[in-house]
Coordinates of C-alpha atoms in Angstrom, one line a residue:
X5 CA 107.4 88.3 72.1
X6 CA 105.8 91.7 71.8
X7 CA 102.5 92.4 73.6
X8 CA 99.3 91.7 71.7
X9 CA 95.9 93.3 72.4
X10 CA 92.6 91.6 71.8
X11 CA 89.3 93.5 71.9
X12 CA 86.7 91.3 73.5
X13 CA 83.6 93.5 73.9
X14 CA 82.5 97.1 74.0
X15 CA 79.8 98.9 76.0
X16 CA 79.4 102.2 74.3
X17 CA 83.0 103.3 73.8
X18 CA 84.2 101.4 77.0
X19 CA 86.3 98.4 76.0
X20 CA 86.9 95.0 77.5
X21 CA 90.1 93.5 76.3
X22 CA 93.0 91.2 76.9
X23 CA 96.7 92.2 76.9
X24 CA 98.9 89.2 76.1
X25 CA 102.5 89.5 77.4
X26 CA 105.5 87.3 78.1
X27 CA 104.3 87.1 81.7
X28 CA 100.7 86.1 81.0
X29 CA 97.5 87.5 79.7
X30 CA 95.8 90.3 81.6
X31 CA 92.4 91.9 81.4
X32 CA 91.8 95.5 80.4
X33 CA 90.9 98.2 81.4
X34 CA 93.6 98.1 84.0
X35 CA 95.3 100.4 86.5
X36 CA 99.1 100.1 86.7
X37 CA 100.9 100.9 89.9
X38 CA 104.0 103.1 89.6
X39 CA 107.4 101.8 90.6
X40 CA 109.6 104.7 89.7
X41 CA 112.9 103.4 90.9
X42 CA 112.2 99.7 90.2
X43 CA 110.0 99.5 93.3
X44 CA 106.4 100.4 94.0
X45 CA 107.2 102.4 97.1
X46 CA 107.5 100.3 100.3
X47 CA 105.8 97.2 98.7
X48 CA 107.1 93.8 97.6
X49 CA 106.3 92.0 94.4
X50 CA 104.4 89.4 96.4
X51 CA 102.1 92.1 97.9
X52 CA 101.5 93.4 94.4
X53 CA 100.5 89.9 93.1
X54 CA 98.1 89.6 96.1
X55 CA 96.4 92.8 94.9
X56 CA 96.0 91.3 91.3
X57 CA 98.4 93.9 90.0
X58 CA 99.4 93.2 86.3
X59 CA 101.6 95.8 84.5
X60 CA 103.7 98.1 86.7
X61 CA 105.7 101.1 85.7
X62 CA 109.3 102.1 86.1
X63 CA 111.0 105.3 85.2
X64 CA 113.7 105.6 82.5
X65 CA 115.1 108.9 83.7
X66 CA 115.5 107.8 87.3
X67 CA 117.0 104.4 86.5
X68 CA 119.4 106.0 84.0
X69 CA 120.8 108.1 86.8
X70 CA 120.6 105.4 89.5
X71 CA 121.8 102.6 89.3
X72 CA 122.4 103.1 85.5
X73 CA 120.9 101.0 82.6
X74 CA 124.2 99.0 82.4
X75 CA 123.8 97.7 86.0
X76 CA 120.2 96.7 85.2
X77 CA 121.3 95.0 82.0
X78 CA 124.0 93.0 83.8
X79 CA 121.4 91.9 86.3
X80 CA 119.4 90.4 83.5
X81 CA 117.0 93.2 82.9
X82 CA 114.4 94.9 85.2
X83 CA 112.3 91.8 85.9
X84 CA 115.3 90.0 87.4
X85 CA 116.7 93.1 89.0
X86 CA 113.6 93.9 91.0
X87 CA 112.2 90.3 91.1
X88 CA 108.9 91.2 89.5
X89 CA 107.4 88.3 87.6
X90 CA 104.9 90.3 85.6
X91 CA 104.9 92.9 82.8
X92 CA 106.8 96.2 83.2
X93 CA 106.3 99.4 81.3
X94 CA 109.0 102.1 81.3
X95 CA 108.2 105.7 80.5
X96 CA 110.6 107.6 78.4
X97 CA 111.8 110.5 80.6
X98 CA 109.6 113.0 78.8
X99 CA 107.7 114.0 81.9
X100 CA 110.9 114.6 83.8
X101 CA 111.9 116.9 80.9
X102 CA 108.6 118.7 81.4
X103 CA 109.3 119.2 85.1
X104 CA 113.1 119.8 85.1
X105 CA 114.1 121.5 81.8
X106 CA 113.7 125.1 80.7
X107 CA 112.0 125.8 77.4
X108 CA 115.2 127.2 75.9
X109 CA 117.0 124.0 76.6
X110 CA 114.7 121.9 74.4
X111 CA 116.0 121.6 70.9
X112 CA 115.5 119.5 67.8
X113 CA 118.3 117.2 68.9
X114 CA 117.2 116.6 72.5
X115 CA 117.0 118.2 75.9
X116 CA 119.6 119.6 78.2
X117 CA 118.6 119.7 81.9
X118 CA 120.1 119.3 85.3
X119 CA 120.0 116.2 87.4
X120 CA 117.7 116.5 90.3
X121 CA 120.3 114.6 92.4
X122 CA 123.5 116.6 92.0
X123 CA 122.8 119.3 89.5
X124 CA 125.0 117.7 86.8
X125 CA 124.2 118.7 83.3
X126 CA 122.4 115.9 81.3
X127 CA 121.5 115.6 77.7
X128 CA 118.7 113.2 76.7
X129 CA 117.7 112.5 73.1
X130 CA 115.0 110.3 71.6
X131 CA 117.7 107.8 70.6
X132 CA 119.3 107.6 74.0
X133 CA 115.9 107.2 75.8
X134 CA 115.0 104.2 73.6
X135 CA 118.5 102.7 74.0
X136 CA 118.3 103.0 77.8
X137 CA 114.8 101.3 77.7
X138 CA 116.2 98.5 75.4
X139 CA 118.8 97.7 78.1
X140 CA 116.2 97.9 80.9
X141 CA 114.3 95.2 78.9
X142 CA 110.8 96.3 79.9
X143 CA 107.9 94.7 78.1
X144 CA 106.7 98.1 76.9
X145 CA 108.9 101.1 76.1
X146 CA 107.5 104.6 75.5
X147 CA 108.6 107.0 72.8
X148 CA 110.5 110.1 74.0
X149 CA 108.2 113.2 73.9
X150 CA 107.8 116.6 75.3
X151 CA 104.9 116.9 77.8
X152 CA 103.4 120.3 76.8
X153 CA 102.7 122.5 79.9
X154 CA 99.3 123.9 80.5
X155 CA 98.5 126.5 79.5
X156 CA 100.6 126.8 76.4
X157 CA 100.2 129.1 73.4
X158 CA 99.0 127.5 70.1
X159 CA 102.3 128.3 68.5
X160 CA 104.3 126.6 71.2
X161 CA 102.0 123.6 71.3
X162 CA 102.2 123.2 67.5
X163 CA 106.0 123.4 67.3
X164 CA 106.3 121.0 70.3
X165 CA 103.8 118.5 68.9
X166 CA 105.5 118.4 65.5
X167 CA 108.9 117.8 67.2
X168 CA 107.5 115.0 69.3
X169 CA 106.4 113.2 66.1
X170 CA 109.8 113.6 64.7
X171 CA 111.3 112.3 67.9
X172 CA 109.0 109.3 67.9
X173 CA 110.2 108.4 64.4
X174 CA 113.9 108.8 65.5
X175 CA 113.3 106.6 68.5
X176 CA 111.5 103.9 66.5
X177 CA 114.4 103.8 64.0
X178 CA 116.8 102.8 66.8
X179 CA 114.6 100.5 68.8
X180 CA 116.3 97.1 68.8
X181 CA 114.8 94.9 71.5
X182 CA 112.7 92.3 69.7
X183 CA 110.9 91.3 72.9
X184 CA 109.9 94.8 73.7
X185 CA 106.8 96.7 72.5
X186 CA 107.1 100.4 71.7
X187 CA 104.2 102.8 72.2
X188 CA 103.8 106.2 70.5
X189 CA 102.6 109.2 72.5
X190 CA 99.9 111.6 71.3
X191 CA 100.4 115.3 72.4
X192 CA 98.8 118.5 71.2
X193 CA 98.0 120.3 74.4
X194 CA 94.4 121.6 74.7
X195 CA 94.0 122.2 70.9
X196 CA 91.6 119.9 69.0
X197 CA 93.3 120.2 65.7
X198 CA 96.8 119.5 67.2
X199 CA 95.5 116.4 69.0
X200 CA 94.0 115.1 65.8
X201 CA 97.2 115.8 63.9
X202 CA 99.3 114.2 66.5
X203 CA 97.1 111.1 66.7
X204 CA 97.0 110.6 63.0
X205 CA 100.7 111.2 62.4
X206 CA 101.7 108.9 65.3
X207 CA 99.4 106.1 64.1
X208 CA 101.1 106.4 60.7
X209 CA 104.4 105.3 62.4
X210 CA 102.7 102.0 63.3
X211 CA 103.5 101.6 67.0
X212 CA 102.5 98.5 69.1
X213 CA 100.2 100.7 71.2
X214 CA 99.3 104.4 71.8
X215 CA 99.2 106.7 74.8
X216 CA 97.6 110.0 75.4
X217 CA 100.1 112.3 77.1
X218 CA 100.1 115.9 78.3
X219 CA 97.1 115.5 80.6
X220 CA 97.0 116.1 84.4
X221 CA 99.5 118.9 84.0
X222 CA 97.4 121.6 85.8
X223 CA 94.4 121.8 83.5
X224 CA 90.8 121.5 84.8
X225 CA 88.9 118.3 84.5
X226 CA 86.7 119.4 81.6
X227 CA 89.8 120.4 79.6
X228 CA 91.4 117.1 80.5
X229 CA 88.4 115.0 79.3
X230 CA 88.3 117.1 76.0
X231 CA 92.0 116.3 75.4
X232 CA 91.2 112.6 75.6
X233 CA 88.1 113.0 73.3
X234 CA 90.1 115.0 70.8
X235 CA 92.7 112.2 70.4
X236 CA 91.2 108.9 71.1
X237 CA 88.8 108.7 68.1
X238 CA 91.8 108.5 65.8
X239 CA 93.5 105.6 67.5
X240 CA 93.2 102.1 66.1
X241 CA 90.7 99.7 67.7
X242 CA 93.0 96.8 67.7
X243 CA 95.8 98.3 69.8
X244 CA 95.9 99.3 73.4
X245 CA 95.3 102.9 74.5
X246 CA 97.0 104.2 77.5
X247 CA 96.2 107.5 79.4
X248 CA 99.4 108.6 81.2
X249 CA 99.6 109.8 84.7
X250 CA 95.9 109.6 85.6
X251 CA 94.7 107.8 88.8
X252 CA 91.8 109.6 90.5
X253 CA 88.9 107.1 90.8
X254 CA 86.5 109.3 88.9
X255 CA 89.0 110.1 86.2
X256 CA 89.5 106.3 85.6
X257 CA 85.8 106.0 84.9
X258 CA 85.8 109.0 82.6
X259 CA 88.8 107.6 80.7
X260 CA 87.2 104.1 80.4
X261 CA 84.0 105.7 79.1
X262 CA 86.1 107.3 76.3
X263 CA 87.8 104.1 75.3
X264 CA 91.0 104.0 77.4
X265 CA 92.5 100.6 78.3
X266 CA 95.5 101.4 80.6
X267 CA 96.1 104.0 83.3
X268 CA 99.0 104.7 85.7
X269 CA 99.6 107.2 88.5
X270 CA 101.7 107.7 91.6
X271 CA 98.6 109.0 93.5
X272 CA 97.7 105.9 95.6
X273 CA 101.1 105.6 97.2
X274 CA 101.7 109.4 97.4
X275 CA 98.4 109.8 99.2
X276 CA 99.2 106.9 101.5
X277 CA 102.4 108.5 102.6
X278 CA 100.4 111.5 103.7
X279 CA 97.8 109.5 105.6
X280 CA 95.0 109.5 103.0
X281 CA 92.9 106.6 101.9
X282 CA 90.4 106.0 99.1
X283 CA 87.0 104.9 100.1
X284 CA 83.7 104.3 98.3
X285 CA 82.5 107.6 99.9
X286 CA 85.5 109.7 98.9
X287 CA 89.0 110.2 100.3
X288 CA 89.6 110.3 104.1
X289 CA 92.5 111.6 106.0
X290 CA 93.4 109.3 108.8
X291 CA 95.4 112.0 110.6
X292 CA 92.0 113.5 111.7
X293 CA 91.3 113.2 115.4
X294 CA 88.0 111.5 114.8
X295 CA 89.8 108.3 113.8
X296 CA 91.8 108.1 117.1
X297 CA 89.4 105.5 118.6
X298 CA 87.9 104.2 115.4
X299 CA 88.5 100.4 115.6
X300 CA 86.9 99.6 112.3
X301 CA 88.8 98.9 109.0
X302 CA 89.2 101.6 106.3
X303 CA 86.3 99.9 104.5
X304 CA 84.2 97.1 105.8
X305 CA 83.8 95.3 102.4
X306 CA 87.4 95.8 101.2
X307 CA 89.3 92.6 100.5
X308 CA 92.8 94.1 100.9
X309 CA 95.3 92.8 103.5
X310 CA 95.1 96.1 105.4
X311 CA 91.4 96.1 105.8
X312 CA 91.3 92.5 106.8
X313 CA 93.8 93.0 109.6
X314 CA 94.1 96.6 110.8
X315 CA 91.9 99.4 112.1
X316 CA 91.8 103.1 111.3
X317 CA 92.9 103.8 114.9
X318 CA 96.0 101.7 114.5
X319 CA 96.9 103.1 111.1
X320 CA 96.3 106.7 112.4
X321 CA 98.7 105.9 115.3
X322 CA 101.4 104.7 112.9
X323 CA 100.9 107.7 110.6
X324 CA 101.0 110.3 113.4
X325 CA 104.1 108.6 114.8
X326 CA 105.9 108.6 111.4
X327 CA 106.1 104.8 111.5
X328 CA 106.7 103.5 107.9
X329 CA 104.2 100.7 108.3
X330 CA 101.4 103.3 108.2
X331 CA 102.3 104.4 104.7
X332 CA 102.8 100.7 103.6
X333 CA 99.4 99.7 104.9
X334 CA 97.7 102.6 103.2
X335 CA 99.6 102.0 100.0
X336 CA 98.3 98.4 99.9
X337 CA 94.7 99.6 100.5
X338 CA 94.9 102.5 97.9
X339 CA 96.4 100.4 95.1
X340 CA 94.0 97.5 95.7
X341 CA 91.1 100.0 95.7
X342 CA 91.9 101.2 92.2
X343 CA 92.6 97.7 90.9
X344 CA 89.3 96.5 92.4
X345 CA 87.5 99.4 90.8
X346 CA 88.9 98.3 87.4
X347 CA 87.8 94.7 88.1
X348 CA 84.3 96.0 88.7
X349 CA 84.4 98.2 85.6
X350 CA 85.4 95.1 83.5
X351 CA 82.5 93.2 85.0
X352 CA 80.1 96.1 84.2
X353 CA 81.3 96.3 80.6
X354 CA 80.8 92.5 80.3
X355 CA 77.2 92.9 81.5
X356 CA 76.5 96.0 79.4
X357 CA 76.0 98.0 82.6
X358 CA 79.0 100.4 82.6
X359 CA 76.9 103.6 82.5
X360 CA 74.9 102.5 85.6
X361 CA 78.0 101.4 87.4
X362 CA 79.7 104.8 86.7
X363 CA 76.8 106.8 87.8
X364 CA 76.4 104.9 91.1
X365 CA 80.2 104.9 91.8
X366 CA 80.4 108.7 91.3
X367 CA 77.2 109.3 93.4
X368 CA 78.7 107.3 96.3
X369 CA 82.1 108.7 95.9
X370 CA 80.8 112.3 96.0
X371 CA 78.5 111.5 98.9
X372 CA 75.4 112.6 96.9

């Protein structure tokens, strides 16, 4: 079946909902860990279940190159290939286009760019992106879009936004996996009228859900929040709304306050590999000398496996010695931190206390 969204309750614009999938029903707002290459870096599916992870992401571009969509298809789809018994979302490759292609190589037909692996010339079209995702057999596929860089001129943003809408229609026309939902992506850069236009035209195409793209691409926070504001008011209430590539703890709160249901980001695992951990009082870097003899957990009240079993001193030792277990333990903590934050946000919406929760969380996080 395709996913279904049910709006349960609102607190201001913040939404409490349920996402029904082939792998169960999950509460929103939710944070989705990123498993680019059919693996959330260093972690097993069992560890993700223990953190109450729901939907996870995989990357169409990367899986197209390695191992190839046909290999995943022969394995029985992504769920069987990676042994994840939960919902999976695949992105379209649009962000890789943003990071790998030159403007001159983006045409109406598609995008020419070089493989980040061997420099081989690649050509990705809206149709091919969807056909790859059909074979990957994720629960949610994303339309192929161009992620507009920041800053971009109005003329460039307008032409790109209009093309993304045409690409969305072309992708929808070839989408052929009846068990897979397809989301449209709202672009428009920093421009209010383009965000409105993109949202309205994308909604007309009647997707199963909608995402707000083109944020977290170098703009300041005020601009990012405006981008969300400009788009979200035109998205339907009865379908899920997904803010792509956002995972800072405060940004999650700002997104929820504006009506976002789903978030993803590589941040928790990327930070972990560099020795950083989220805490209620801001980020800490365990490479710092002050943690050498700190025999307390990362956070006393954290319920993750790492905090229940290991100290800052031990994790620091692992990180400074380049032991992989250090990054693994920090990844477990960081992902669980964001999932727990979302659990608390849902509880606050349920109790009509989201605003108070947000203010206290930010005050604590910024050490005010």
